[in-house]
PDB file of C-alpha atoms (C1' of nucleotides) in Angstrom:
ATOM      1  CA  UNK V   1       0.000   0.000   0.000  1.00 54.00           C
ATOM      2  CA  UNK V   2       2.463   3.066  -1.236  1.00 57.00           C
ATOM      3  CA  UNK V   3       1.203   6.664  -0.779  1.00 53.00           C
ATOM      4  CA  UNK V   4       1.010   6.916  -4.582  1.00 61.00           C
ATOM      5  CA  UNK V   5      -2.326   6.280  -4.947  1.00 86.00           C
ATOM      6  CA  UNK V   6      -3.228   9.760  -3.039  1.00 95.00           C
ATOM      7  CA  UNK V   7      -2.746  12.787  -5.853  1.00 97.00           C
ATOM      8  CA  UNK V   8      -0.266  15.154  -4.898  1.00 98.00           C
ATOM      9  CA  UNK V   9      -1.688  18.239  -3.269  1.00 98.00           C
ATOM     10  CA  UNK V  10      -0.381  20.909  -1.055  1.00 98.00           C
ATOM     11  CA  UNK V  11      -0.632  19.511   2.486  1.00 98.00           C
ATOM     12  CA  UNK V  12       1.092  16.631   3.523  1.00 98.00           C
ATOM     13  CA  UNK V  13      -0.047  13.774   6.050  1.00 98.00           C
ATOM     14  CA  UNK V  14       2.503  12.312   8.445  1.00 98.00           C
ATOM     15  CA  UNK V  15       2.013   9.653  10.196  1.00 98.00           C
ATOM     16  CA  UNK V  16       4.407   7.425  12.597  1.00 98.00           C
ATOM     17  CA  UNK V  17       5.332  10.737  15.282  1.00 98.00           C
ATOM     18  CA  UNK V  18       6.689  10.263  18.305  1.00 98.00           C
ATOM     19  CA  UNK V  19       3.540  11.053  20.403  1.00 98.00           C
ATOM     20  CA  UNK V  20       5.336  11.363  23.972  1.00 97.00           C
ATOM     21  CA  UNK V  21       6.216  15.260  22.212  1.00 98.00           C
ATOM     22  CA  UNK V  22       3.963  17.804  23.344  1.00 98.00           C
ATOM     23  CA  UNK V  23       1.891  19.077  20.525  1.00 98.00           C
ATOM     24  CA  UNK V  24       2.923  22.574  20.904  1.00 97.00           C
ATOM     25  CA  UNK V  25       6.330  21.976  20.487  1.00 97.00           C
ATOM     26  CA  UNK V  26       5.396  19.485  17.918  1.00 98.00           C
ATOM     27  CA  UNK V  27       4.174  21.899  15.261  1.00 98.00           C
ATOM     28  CA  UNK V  28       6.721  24.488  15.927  1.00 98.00           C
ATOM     29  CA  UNK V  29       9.530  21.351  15.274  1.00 98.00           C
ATOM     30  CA  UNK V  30       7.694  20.539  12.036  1.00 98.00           C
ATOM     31  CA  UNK V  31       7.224  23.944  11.060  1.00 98.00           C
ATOM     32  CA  UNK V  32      10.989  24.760  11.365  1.00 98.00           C
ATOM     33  CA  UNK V  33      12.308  21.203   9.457  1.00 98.00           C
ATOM     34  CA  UNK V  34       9.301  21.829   7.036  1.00 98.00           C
ATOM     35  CA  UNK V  35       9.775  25.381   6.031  1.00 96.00           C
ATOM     36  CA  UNK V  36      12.891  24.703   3.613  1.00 96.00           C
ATOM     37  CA  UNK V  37      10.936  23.083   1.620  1.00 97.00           C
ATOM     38  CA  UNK V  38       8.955  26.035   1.177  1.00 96.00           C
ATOM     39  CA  UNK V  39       6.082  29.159   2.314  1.00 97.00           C
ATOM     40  CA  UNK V  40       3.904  26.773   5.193  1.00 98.00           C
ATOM     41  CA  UNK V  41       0.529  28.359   5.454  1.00 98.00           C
ATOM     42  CA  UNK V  42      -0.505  26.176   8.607  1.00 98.00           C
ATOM     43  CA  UNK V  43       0.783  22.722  10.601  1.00 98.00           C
ATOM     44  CA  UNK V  44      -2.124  20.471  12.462  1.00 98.00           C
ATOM     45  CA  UNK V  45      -1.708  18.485  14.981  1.00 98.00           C
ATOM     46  CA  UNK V  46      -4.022  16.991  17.866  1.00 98.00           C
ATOM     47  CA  UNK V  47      -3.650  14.966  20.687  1.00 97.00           C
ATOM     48  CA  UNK V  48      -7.275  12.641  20.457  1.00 97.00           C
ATOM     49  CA  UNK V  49      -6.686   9.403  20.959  1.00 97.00           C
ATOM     50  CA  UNK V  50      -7.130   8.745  17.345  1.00 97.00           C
ATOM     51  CA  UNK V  51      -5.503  11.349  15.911  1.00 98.00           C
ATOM     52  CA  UNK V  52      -2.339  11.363  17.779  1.00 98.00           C
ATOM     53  CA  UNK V  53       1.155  10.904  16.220  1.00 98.00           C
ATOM     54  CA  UNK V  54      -0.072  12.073  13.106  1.00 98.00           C
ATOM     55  CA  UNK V  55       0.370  16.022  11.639  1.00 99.00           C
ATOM     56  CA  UNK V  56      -0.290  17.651   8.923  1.00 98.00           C
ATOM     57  CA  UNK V  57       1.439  20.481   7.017  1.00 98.00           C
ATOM     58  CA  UNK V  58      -0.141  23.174   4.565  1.00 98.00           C
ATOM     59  CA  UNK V  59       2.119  24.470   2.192  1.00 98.00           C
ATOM     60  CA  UNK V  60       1.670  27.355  -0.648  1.00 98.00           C
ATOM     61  CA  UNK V  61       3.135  25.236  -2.942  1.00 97.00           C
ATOM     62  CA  UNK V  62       2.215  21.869  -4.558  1.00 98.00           C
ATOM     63  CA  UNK V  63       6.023  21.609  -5.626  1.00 97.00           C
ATOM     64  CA  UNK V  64       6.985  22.333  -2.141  1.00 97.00           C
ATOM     65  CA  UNK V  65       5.176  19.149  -0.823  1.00 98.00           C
ATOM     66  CA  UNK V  66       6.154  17.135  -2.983  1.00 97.00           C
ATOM     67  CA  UNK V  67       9.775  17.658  -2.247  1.00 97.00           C
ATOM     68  CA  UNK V  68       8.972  16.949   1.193  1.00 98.00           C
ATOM     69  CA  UNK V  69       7.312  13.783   0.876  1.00 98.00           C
ATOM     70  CA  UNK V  70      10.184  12.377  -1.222  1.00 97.00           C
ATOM     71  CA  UNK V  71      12.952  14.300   0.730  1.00 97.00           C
ATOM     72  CA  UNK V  72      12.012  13.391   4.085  1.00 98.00           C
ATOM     73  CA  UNK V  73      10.513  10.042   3.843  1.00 98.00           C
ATOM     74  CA  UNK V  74      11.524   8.034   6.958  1.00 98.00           C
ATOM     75  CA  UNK V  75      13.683  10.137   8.162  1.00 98.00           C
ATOM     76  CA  UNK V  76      14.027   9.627  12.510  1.00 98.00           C
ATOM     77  CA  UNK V  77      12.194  12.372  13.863  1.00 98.00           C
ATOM     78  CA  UNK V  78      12.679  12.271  17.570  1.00 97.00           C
ATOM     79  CA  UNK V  79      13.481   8.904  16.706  1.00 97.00           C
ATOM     80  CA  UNK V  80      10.973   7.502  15.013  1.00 98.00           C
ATOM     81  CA  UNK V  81      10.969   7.334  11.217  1.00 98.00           C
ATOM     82  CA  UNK V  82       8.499   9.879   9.339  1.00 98.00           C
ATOM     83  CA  UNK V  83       5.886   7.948   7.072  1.00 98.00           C
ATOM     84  CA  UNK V  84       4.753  10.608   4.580  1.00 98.00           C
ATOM     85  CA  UNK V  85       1.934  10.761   2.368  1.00 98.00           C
ATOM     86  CA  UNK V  86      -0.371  13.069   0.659  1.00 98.00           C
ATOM     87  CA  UNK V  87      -2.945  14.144   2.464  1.00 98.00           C
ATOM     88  CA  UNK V  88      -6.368  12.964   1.038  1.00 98.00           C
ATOM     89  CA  UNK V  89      -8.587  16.017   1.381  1.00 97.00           C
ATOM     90  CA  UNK V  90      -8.193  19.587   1.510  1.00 98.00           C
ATOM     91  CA  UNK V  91      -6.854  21.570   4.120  1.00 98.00           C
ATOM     92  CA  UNK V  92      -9.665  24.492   5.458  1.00 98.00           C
ATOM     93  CA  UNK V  93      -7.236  26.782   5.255  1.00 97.00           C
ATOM     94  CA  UNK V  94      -6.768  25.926   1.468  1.00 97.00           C
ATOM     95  CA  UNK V  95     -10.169  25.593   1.229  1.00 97.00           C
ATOM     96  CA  UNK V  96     -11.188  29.198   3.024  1.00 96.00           C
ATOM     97  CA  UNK V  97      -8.686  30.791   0.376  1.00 94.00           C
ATOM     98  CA  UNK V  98      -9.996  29.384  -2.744  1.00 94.00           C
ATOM     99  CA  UNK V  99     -13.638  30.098  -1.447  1.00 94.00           C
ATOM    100  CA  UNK V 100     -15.076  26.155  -1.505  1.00 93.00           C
ATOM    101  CA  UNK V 101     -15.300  26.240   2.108  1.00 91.00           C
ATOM    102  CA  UNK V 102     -18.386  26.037   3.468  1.00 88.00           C
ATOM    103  CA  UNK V 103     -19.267  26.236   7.165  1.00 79.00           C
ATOM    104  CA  UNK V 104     -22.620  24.092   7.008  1.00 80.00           C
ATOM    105  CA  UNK V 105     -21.497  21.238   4.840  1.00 78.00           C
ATOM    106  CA  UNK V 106     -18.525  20.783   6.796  1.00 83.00           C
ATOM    107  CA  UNK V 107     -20.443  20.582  10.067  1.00 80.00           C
ATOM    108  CA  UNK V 108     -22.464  18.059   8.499  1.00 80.00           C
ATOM    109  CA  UNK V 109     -20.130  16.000   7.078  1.00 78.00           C
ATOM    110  CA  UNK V 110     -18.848  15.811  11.372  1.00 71.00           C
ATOM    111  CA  UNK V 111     -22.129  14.898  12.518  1.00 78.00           C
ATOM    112  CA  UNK V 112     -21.779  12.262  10.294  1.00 75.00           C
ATOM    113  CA  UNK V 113     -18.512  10.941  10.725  1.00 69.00           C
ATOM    114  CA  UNK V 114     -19.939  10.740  14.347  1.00 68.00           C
ATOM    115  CA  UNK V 115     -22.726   9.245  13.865  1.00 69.00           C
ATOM    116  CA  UNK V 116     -20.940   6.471  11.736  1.00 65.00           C
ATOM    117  CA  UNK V 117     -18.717   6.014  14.872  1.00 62.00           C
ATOM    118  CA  UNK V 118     -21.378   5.456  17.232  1.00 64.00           C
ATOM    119  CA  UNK V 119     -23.280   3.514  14.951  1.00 64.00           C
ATOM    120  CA  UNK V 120     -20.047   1.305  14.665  1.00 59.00           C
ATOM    121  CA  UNK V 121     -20.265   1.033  18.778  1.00 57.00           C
ATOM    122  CA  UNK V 122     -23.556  -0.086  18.888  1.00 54.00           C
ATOM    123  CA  UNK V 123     -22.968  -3.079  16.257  1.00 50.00           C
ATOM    124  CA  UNK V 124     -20.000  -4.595  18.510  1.00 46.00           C
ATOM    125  CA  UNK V 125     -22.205  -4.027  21.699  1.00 41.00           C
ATOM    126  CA  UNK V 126     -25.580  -5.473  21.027  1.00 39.00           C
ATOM    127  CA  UNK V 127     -26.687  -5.049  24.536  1.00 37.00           C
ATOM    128  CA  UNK V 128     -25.760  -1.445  25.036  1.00 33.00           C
ATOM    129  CA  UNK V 129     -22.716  -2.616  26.931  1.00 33.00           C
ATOM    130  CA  UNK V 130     -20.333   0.020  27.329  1.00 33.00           C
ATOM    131  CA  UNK V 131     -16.829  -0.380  26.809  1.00 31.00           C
ATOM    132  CA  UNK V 132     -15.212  -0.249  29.846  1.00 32.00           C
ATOM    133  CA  UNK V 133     -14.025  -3.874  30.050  1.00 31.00           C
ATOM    134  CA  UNK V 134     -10.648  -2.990  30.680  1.00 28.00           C
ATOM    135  CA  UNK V 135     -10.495   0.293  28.279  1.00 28.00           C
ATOM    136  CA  UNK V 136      -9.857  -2.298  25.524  1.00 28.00           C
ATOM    137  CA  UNK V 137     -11.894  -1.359  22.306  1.00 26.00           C
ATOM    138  CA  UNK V 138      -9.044  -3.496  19.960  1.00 25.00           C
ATOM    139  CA  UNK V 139     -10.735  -6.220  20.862  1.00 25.00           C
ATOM    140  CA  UNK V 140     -13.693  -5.368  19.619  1.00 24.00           C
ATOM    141  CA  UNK V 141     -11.766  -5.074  15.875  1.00 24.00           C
ATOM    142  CA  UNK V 142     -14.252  -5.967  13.041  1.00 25.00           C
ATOM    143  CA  UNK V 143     -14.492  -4.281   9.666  1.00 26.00           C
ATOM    144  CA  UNK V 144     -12.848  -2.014  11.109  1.00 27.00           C
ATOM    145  CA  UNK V 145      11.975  28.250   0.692  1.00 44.00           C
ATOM    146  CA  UNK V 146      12.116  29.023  -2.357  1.00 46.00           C
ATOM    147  CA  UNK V 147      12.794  25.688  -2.984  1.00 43.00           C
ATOM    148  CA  UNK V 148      12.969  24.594  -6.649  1.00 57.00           C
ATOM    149  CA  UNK V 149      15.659  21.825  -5.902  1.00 70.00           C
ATOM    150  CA  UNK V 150      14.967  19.508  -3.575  1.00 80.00           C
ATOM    151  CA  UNK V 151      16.544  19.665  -0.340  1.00 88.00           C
ATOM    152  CA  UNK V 152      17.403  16.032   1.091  1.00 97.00           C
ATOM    153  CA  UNK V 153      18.904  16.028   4.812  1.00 98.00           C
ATOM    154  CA  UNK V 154      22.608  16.859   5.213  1.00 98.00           C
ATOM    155  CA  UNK V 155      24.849  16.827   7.960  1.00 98.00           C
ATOM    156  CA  UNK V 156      26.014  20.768   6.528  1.00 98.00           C
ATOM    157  CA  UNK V 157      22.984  23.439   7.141  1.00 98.00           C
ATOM    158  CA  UNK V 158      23.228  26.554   4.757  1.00 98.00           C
ATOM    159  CA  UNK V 159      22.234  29.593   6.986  1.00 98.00           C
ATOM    160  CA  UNK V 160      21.065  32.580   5.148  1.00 98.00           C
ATOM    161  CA  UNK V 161      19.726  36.183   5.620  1.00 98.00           C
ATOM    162  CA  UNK V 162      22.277  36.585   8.300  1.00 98.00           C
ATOM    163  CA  UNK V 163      22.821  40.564   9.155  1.00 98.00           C
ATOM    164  CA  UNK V 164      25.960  41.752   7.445  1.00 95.00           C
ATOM    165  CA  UNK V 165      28.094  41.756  11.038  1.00 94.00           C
ATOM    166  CA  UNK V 166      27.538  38.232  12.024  1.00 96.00           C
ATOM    167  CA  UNK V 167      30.796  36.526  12.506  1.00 97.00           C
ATOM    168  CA  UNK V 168      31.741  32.764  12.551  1.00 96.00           C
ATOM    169  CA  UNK V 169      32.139  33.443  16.155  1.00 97.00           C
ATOM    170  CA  UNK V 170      28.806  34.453  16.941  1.00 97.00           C
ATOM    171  CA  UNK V 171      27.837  31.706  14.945  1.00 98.00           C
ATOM    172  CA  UNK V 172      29.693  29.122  16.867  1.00 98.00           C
ATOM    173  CA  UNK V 173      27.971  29.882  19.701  1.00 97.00           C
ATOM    174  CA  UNK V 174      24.632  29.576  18.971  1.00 98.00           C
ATOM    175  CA  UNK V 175      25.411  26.125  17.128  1.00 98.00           C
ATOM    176  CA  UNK V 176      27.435  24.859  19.550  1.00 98.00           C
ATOM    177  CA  UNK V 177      25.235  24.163  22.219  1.00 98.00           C
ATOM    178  CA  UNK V 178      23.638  21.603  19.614  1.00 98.00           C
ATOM    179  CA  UNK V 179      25.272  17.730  19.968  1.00 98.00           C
ATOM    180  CA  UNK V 180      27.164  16.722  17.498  1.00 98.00           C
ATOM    181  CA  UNK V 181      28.224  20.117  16.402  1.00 98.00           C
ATOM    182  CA  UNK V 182      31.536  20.612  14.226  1.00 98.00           C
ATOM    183  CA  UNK V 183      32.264  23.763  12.960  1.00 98.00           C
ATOM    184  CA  UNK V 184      31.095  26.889  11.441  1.00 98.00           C
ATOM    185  CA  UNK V 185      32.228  28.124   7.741  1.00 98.00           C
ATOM    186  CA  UNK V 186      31.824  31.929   6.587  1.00 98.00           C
ATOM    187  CA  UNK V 187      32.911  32.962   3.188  1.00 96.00           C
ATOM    188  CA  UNK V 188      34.690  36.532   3.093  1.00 93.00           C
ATOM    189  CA  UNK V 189      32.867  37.210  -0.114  1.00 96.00           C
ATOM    190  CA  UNK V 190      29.605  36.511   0.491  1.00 96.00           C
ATOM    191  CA  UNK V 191      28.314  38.070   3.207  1.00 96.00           C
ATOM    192  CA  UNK V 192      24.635  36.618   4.989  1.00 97.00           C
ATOM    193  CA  UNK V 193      25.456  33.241   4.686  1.00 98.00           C
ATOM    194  CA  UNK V 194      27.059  30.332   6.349  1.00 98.00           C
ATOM    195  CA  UNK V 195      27.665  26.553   6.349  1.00 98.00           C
ATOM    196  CA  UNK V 196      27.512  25.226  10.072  1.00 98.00           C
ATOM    197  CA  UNK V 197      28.477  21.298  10.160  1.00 98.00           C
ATOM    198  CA  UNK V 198      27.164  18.025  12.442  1.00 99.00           C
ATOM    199  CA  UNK V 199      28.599  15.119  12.864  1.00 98.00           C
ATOM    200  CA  UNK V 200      25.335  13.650  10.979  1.00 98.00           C
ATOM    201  CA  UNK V 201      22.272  14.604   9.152  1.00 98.00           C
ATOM    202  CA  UNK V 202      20.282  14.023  12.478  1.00 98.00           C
ATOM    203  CA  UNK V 203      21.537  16.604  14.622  1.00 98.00           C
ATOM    204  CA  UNK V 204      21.996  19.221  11.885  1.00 98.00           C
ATOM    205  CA  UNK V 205      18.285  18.839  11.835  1.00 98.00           C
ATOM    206  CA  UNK V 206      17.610  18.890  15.838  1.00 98.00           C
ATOM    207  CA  UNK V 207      19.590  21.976  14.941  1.00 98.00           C
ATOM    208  CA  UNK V 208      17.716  23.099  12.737  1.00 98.00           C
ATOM    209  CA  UNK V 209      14.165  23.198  14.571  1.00 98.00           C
ATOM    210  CA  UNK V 210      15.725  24.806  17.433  1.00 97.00           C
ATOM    211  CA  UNK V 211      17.224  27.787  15.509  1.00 98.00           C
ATOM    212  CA  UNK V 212      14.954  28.040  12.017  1.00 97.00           C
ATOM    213  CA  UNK V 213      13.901  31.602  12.239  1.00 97.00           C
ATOM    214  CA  UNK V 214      16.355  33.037  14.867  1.00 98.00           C
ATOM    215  CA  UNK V 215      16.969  36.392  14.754  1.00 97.00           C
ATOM    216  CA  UNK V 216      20.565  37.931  15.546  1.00 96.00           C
ATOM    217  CA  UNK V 217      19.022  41.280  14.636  1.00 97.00           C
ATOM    218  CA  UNK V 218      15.630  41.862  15.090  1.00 97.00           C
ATOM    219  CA  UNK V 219      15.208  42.286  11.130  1.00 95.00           C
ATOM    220  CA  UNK V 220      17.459  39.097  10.257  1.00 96.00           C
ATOM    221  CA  UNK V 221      15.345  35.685  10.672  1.00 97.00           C
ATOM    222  CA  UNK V 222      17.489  33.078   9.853  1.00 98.00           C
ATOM    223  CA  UNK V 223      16.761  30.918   7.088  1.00 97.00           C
ATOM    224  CA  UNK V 224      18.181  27.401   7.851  1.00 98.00           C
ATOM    225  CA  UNK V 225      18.059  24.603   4.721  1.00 98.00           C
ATOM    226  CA  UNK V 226      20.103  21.222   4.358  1.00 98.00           C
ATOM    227  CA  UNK V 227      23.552  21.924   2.462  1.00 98.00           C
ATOM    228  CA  UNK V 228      23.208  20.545  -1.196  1.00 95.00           C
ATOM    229  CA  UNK V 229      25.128  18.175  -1.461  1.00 89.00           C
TER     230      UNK V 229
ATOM    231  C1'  DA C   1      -2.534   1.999  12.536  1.00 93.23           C
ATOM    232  C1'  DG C   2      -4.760   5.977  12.791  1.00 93.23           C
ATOM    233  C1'  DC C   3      -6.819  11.675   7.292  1.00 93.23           C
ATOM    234  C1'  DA C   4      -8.290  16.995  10.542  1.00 93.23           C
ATOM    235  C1'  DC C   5      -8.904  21.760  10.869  1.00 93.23           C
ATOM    236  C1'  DA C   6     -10.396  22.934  19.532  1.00 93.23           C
TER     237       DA C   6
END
DNA sequence: AGCACA
Protein backbone atom coordinates (compact mmCIF):
# COMPACT_ATOMS: atom_id res chain seq x y z
CA UNK A 1 0.00 0.00 0.00
CA UNK A 2 2.46 3.07 -1.24
CA UNK A 3 1.20 6.66 -0.78
CA UNK A 4 1.01 6.92 -4.58
CA UNK A 5 -2.33 6.28 -4.95
CA UNK A 6 -3.23 9.76 -3.04
CA UNK A 7 -2.75 12.79 -5.85
CA UNK A 8 -0.27 15.15 -4.90
CA UNK A 9 -1.69 18.24 -3.27
CA UNK A 10 -0.38 20.91 -1.05
CA UNK A 11 -0.63 19.51 2.49
CA UNK A 12 1.09 16.63 3.52
CA UNK A 13 -0.05 13.77 6.05
CA UNK A 14 2.50 12.31 8.45
CA UNK A 15 2.01 9.65 10.20
CA UNK A 16 4.41 7.43 12.60
CA UNK A 17 5.33 10.74 15.28
CA UNK A 18 6.69 10.26 18.30
CA UNK A 19 3.54 11.05 20.40
CA UNK A 20 5.34 11.36 23.97
CA UNK A 21 6.22 15.26 22.21
CA UNK A 22 3.96 17.80 23.34
CA UNK A 23 1.89 19.08 20.52
CA UNK A 24 2.92 22.57 20.90
CA UNK A 25 6.33 21.98 20.49
CA UNK A 26 5.40 19.48 17.92
CA UNK A 27 4.17 21.90 15.26
CA UNK A 28 6.72 24.49 15.93
CA UNK A 29 9.53 21.35 15.27
CA UNK A 30 7.69 20.54 12.04
CA UNK A 31 7.22 23.94 11.06
CA UNK A 32 10.99 24.76 11.37
CA UNK A 33 12.31 21.20 9.46
CA UNK A 34 9.30 21.83 7.04
CA UNK A 35 9.77 25.38 6.03
CA UNK A 36 12.89 24.70 3.61
CA UNK A 37 10.94 23.08 1.62
CA UNK A 38 8.95 26.03 1.18
CA UNK A 39 6.08 29.16 2.31
CA UNK A 40 3.90 26.77 5.19
CA UNK A 41 0.53 28.36 5.45
CA UNK A 42 -0.50 26.18 8.61
CA UNK A 43 0.78 22.72 10.60
CA UNK A 44 -2.12 20.47 12.46
CA UNK A 45 -1.71 18.49 14.98
CA UNK A 46 -4.02 16.99 17.87
CA UNK A 47 -3.65 14.97 20.69
CA UNK A 48 -7.28 12.64 20.46
CA UNK A 49 -6.69 9.40 20.96
CA UNK A 50 -7.13 8.75 17.34
CA UNK A 51 -5.50 11.35 15.91
CA UNK A 52 -2.34 11.36 17.78
CA UNK A 53 1.16 10.90 16.22
CA UNK A 54 -0.07 12.07 13.11
CA UNK A 55 0.37 16.02 11.64
CA UNK A 56 -0.29 17.65 8.92
CA UNK A 57 1.44 20.48 7.02
CA UNK A 58 -0.14 23.17 4.57
CA UNK A 59 2.12 24.47 2.19
CA UNK A 60 1.67 27.36 -0.65
CA UNK A 61 3.14 25.24 -2.94
CA UNK A 62 2.21 21.87 -4.56
CA UNK A 63 6.02 21.61 -5.63
CA UNK A 64 6.98 22.33 -2.14
CA UNK A 65 5.18 19.15 -0.82
CA UNK A 66 6.15 17.13 -2.98
CA UNK A 67 9.77 17.66 -2.25
CA UNK A 68 8.97 16.95 1.19
CA UNK A 69 7.31 13.78 0.88
CA UNK A 70 10.18 12.38 -1.22
CA UNK A 71 12.95 14.30 0.73
CA UNK A 72 12.01 13.39 4.09
CA UNK A 73 10.51 10.04 3.84
CA UNK A 74 11.52 8.03 6.96
CA UNK A 75 13.68 10.14 8.16
CA UNK A 76 14.03 9.63 12.51
CA UNK A 77 12.19 12.37 13.86
CA UNK A 78 12.68 12.27 17.57
CA UNK A 79 13.48 8.90 16.71
CA UNK A 80 10.97 7.50 15.01
CA UNK A 81 10.97 7.33 11.22
CA UNK A 82 8.50 9.88 9.34
CA UNK A 83 5.89 7.95 7.07
CA UNK A 84 4.75 10.61 4.58
CA UNK A 85 1.93 10.76 2.37
CA UNK A 86 -0.37 13.07 0.66
CA UNK A 87 -2.95 14.14 2.46
CA UNK A 88 -6.37 12.96 1.04
CA UNK A 89 -8.59 16.02 1.38
CA UNK A 90 -8.19 19.59 1.51
CA UNK A 91 -6.85 21.57 4.12
CA UNK A 92 -9.66 24.49 5.46
CA UNK A 93 -7.24 26.78 5.26
CA UNK A 94 -6.77 25.93 1.47
CA UNK A 95 -10.17 25.59 1.23
CA UNK A 96 -11.19 29.20 3.02
CA UNK A 97 -8.69 30.79 0.38
CA UNK A 98 -10.00 29.38 -2.74
CA UNK A 99 -13.64 30.10 -1.45
CA UNK A 100 -15.08 26.15 -1.50
CA UNK A 101 -15.30 26.24 2.11
CA UNK A 102 -18.39 26.04 3.47
CA UNK A 103 -19.27 26.24 7.16
CA UNK A 104 -22.62 24.09 7.01
CA UNK A 105 -21.50 21.24 4.84
CA UNK A 106 -18.53 20.78 6.80
CA UNK A 107 -20.44 20.58 10.07
CA UNK A 108 -22.46 18.06 8.50
CA UNK A 109 -20.13 16.00 7.08
CA UNK A 110 -18.85 15.81 11.37
CA UNK A 111 -22.13 14.90 12.52
CA UNK A 112 -21.78 12.26 10.29
CA UNK A 113 -18.51 10.94 10.72
CA UNK A 114 -19.94 10.74 14.35
CA UNK A 115 -22.73 9.25 13.86
CA UNK A 116 -20.94 6.47 11.74
CA UNK A 117 -18.72 6.01 14.87
CA UNK A 118 -21.38 5.46 17.23
CA UNK A 119 -23.28 3.51 14.95
CA UNK A 120 -20.05 1.31 14.66
CA UNK A 121 -20.27 1.03 18.78
CA UNK A 122 -23.56 -0.09 18.89
CA UNK A 123 -22.97 -3.08 16.26
CA UNK A 124 -20.00 -4.59 18.51
CA UNK A 125 -22.20 -4.03 21.70
CA UNK A 126 -25.58 -5.47 21.03
CA UNK A 127 -26.69 -5.05 24.54
CA UNK A 128 -25.76 -1.45 25.04
CA UNK A 129 -22.72 -2.62 26.93
CA UNK A 130 -20.33 0.02 27.33
CA UNK A 131 -16.83 -0.38 26.81
CA UNK A 132 -15.21 -0.25 29.85
CA UNK A 133 -14.03 -3.87 30.05
CA UNK A 134 -10.65 -2.99 30.68
CA UNK A 135 -10.50 0.29 28.28
CA UNK A 136 -9.86 -2.30 25.52
CA UNK A 137 -11.89 -1.36 22.31
CA UNK A 138 -9.04 -3.50 19.96
CA UNK A 139 -10.74 -6.22 20.86
CA UNK A 140 -13.69 -5.37 19.62
CA UNK A 141 -11.77 -5.07 15.87
CA UNK A 142 -14.25 -5.97 13.04
CA UNK A 143 -14.49 -4.28 9.67
CA UNK A 144 -12.85 -2.01 11.11
CA UNK A 145 11.97 28.25 0.69
CA UNK A 146 12.12 29.02 -2.36
CA UNK A 147 12.79 25.69 -2.98
CA UNK A 148 12.97 24.59 -6.65
CA UNK A 149 15.66 21.82 -5.90
CA UNK A 150 14.97 19.51 -3.58
CA UNK A 151 16.54 19.67 -0.34
CA UNK A 152 17.40 16.03 1.09
CA UNK A 153 18.90 16.03 4.81
CA UNK A 154 22.61 16.86 5.21
CA UNK A 155 24.85 16.83 7.96
CA UNK A 156 26.01 20.77 6.53
CA UNK A 157 22.98 23.44 7.14
CA UNK A 158 23.23 26.55 4.76
CA UNK A 159 22.23 29.59 6.99
CA UNK A 160 21.06 32.58 5.15
CA UNK A 161 19.73 36.18 5.62
CA UNK A 162 22.28 36.59 8.30
CA UNK A 163 22.82 40.56 9.16
CA UNK A 164 25.96 41.75 7.45
CA UNK A 165 28.09 41.76 11.04
CA UNK A 166 27.54 38.23 12.02
CA UNK A 167 30.80 36.53 12.51
CA UNK A 168 31.74 32.76 12.55
CA UNK A 169 32.14 33.44 16.16
CA UNK A 170 28.81 34.45 16.94
CA UNK A 171 27.84 31.71 14.94
CA UNK A 172 29.69 29.12 16.87
CA UNK A 173 27.97 29.88 19.70
CA UNK A 174 24.63 29.58 18.97
CA UNK A 175 25.41 26.13 17.13
CA UNK A 176 27.43 24.86 19.55
CA UNK A 177 25.24 24.16 22.22
CA UNK A 178 23.64 21.60 19.61
CA UNK A 179 25.27 17.73 19.97
CA UNK A 180 27.16 16.72 17.50
CA UNK A 181 28.22 20.12 16.40
CA UNK A 182 31.54 20.61 14.23
CA UNK A 183 32.26 23.76 12.96
CA UNK A 184 31.10 26.89 11.44
CA UNK A 185 32.23 28.12 7.74
CA UNK A 186 31.82 31.93 6.59
CA UNK A 187 32.91 32.96 3.19
CA UNK A 188 34.69 36.53 3.09
CA UNK A 189 32.87 37.21 -0.11
CA UNK A 190 29.60 36.51 0.49
CA UNK A 191 28.31 38.07 3.21
CA UNK A 192 24.63 36.62 4.99
CA UNK A 193 25.46 33.24 4.69
CA UNK A 194 27.06 30.33 6.35
CA UNK A 195 27.66 26.55 6.35
CA UNK A 196 27.51 25.23 10.07
CA UNK A 197 28.48 21.30 10.16
CA UNK A 198 27.16 18.03 12.44
CA UNK A 199 28.60 15.12 12.86
CA UNK A 200 25.34 13.65 10.98
CA UNK A 201 22.27 14.60 9.15
CA UNK A 202 20.28 14.02 12.48
CA UNK A 203 21.54 16.60 14.62
CA UNK A 204 22.00 19.22 11.89
CA UNK A 205 18.28 18.84 11.83
CA UNK A 206 17.61 18.89 15.84
CA UNK A 207 19.59 21.98 14.94
CA UNK A 208 17.72 23.10 12.74
CA UNK A 209 14.16 23.20 14.57
CA UNK A 210 15.73 24.81 17.43
CA UNK A 211 17.22 27.79 15.51
CA UNK A 212 14.95 28.04 12.02
CA UNK A 213 13.90 31.60 12.24
CA UNK A 214 16.35 33.04 14.87
CA UNK A 215 16.97 36.39 14.75
CA UNK A 216 20.56 37.93 15.55
CA UNK A 217 19.02 41.28 14.64
CA UNK A 218 15.63 41.86 15.09
CA UNK A 219 15.21 42.29 11.13
CA UNK A 220 17.46 39.10 10.26
CA UNK A 221 15.34 35.68 10.67
CA UNK A 222 17.49 33.08 9.85
CA UNK A 223 16.76 30.92 7.09
CA UNK A 224 18.18 27.40 7.85
CA UNK A 225 18.06 24.60 4.72
CA UNK A 226 20.10 21.22 4.36
CA UNK A 227 23.55 21.92 2.46
CA UNK A 228 23.21 20.55 -1.20
CA UNK A 229 25.13 18.17 -1.46
C1' DA B 1 -2.53 2.00 12.54
C1' DG B 2 -4.76 5.98 12.79
C1' DC B 3 -6.82 11.68 7.29
C1' DA B 4 -8.29 17.00 10.54
C1' DC B 5 -8.90 21.76 10.87
C1' DA B 6 -10.40 22.93 19.53
Amino acid sequence: MLSGDIPPSQTIYIKNLNEKVKKEELKRSLYALFSQYGRILDVVALKTPKLRGQAWVVFTEITAASNAVRQMQNFPFYDKPMRIQYAKTKSDCIAKEDGSYDKKKKQEEKAERKRRAEEAQQSTMPNGVSAQNGGSTASFRHGNSSAQEAVAPNNILFIENLPHEATSMMLEMLFQQYPGFREVRMIEAKPGIAFVEFEDDQQSSMAMQTLQGFKITPQNPMTITFAKK
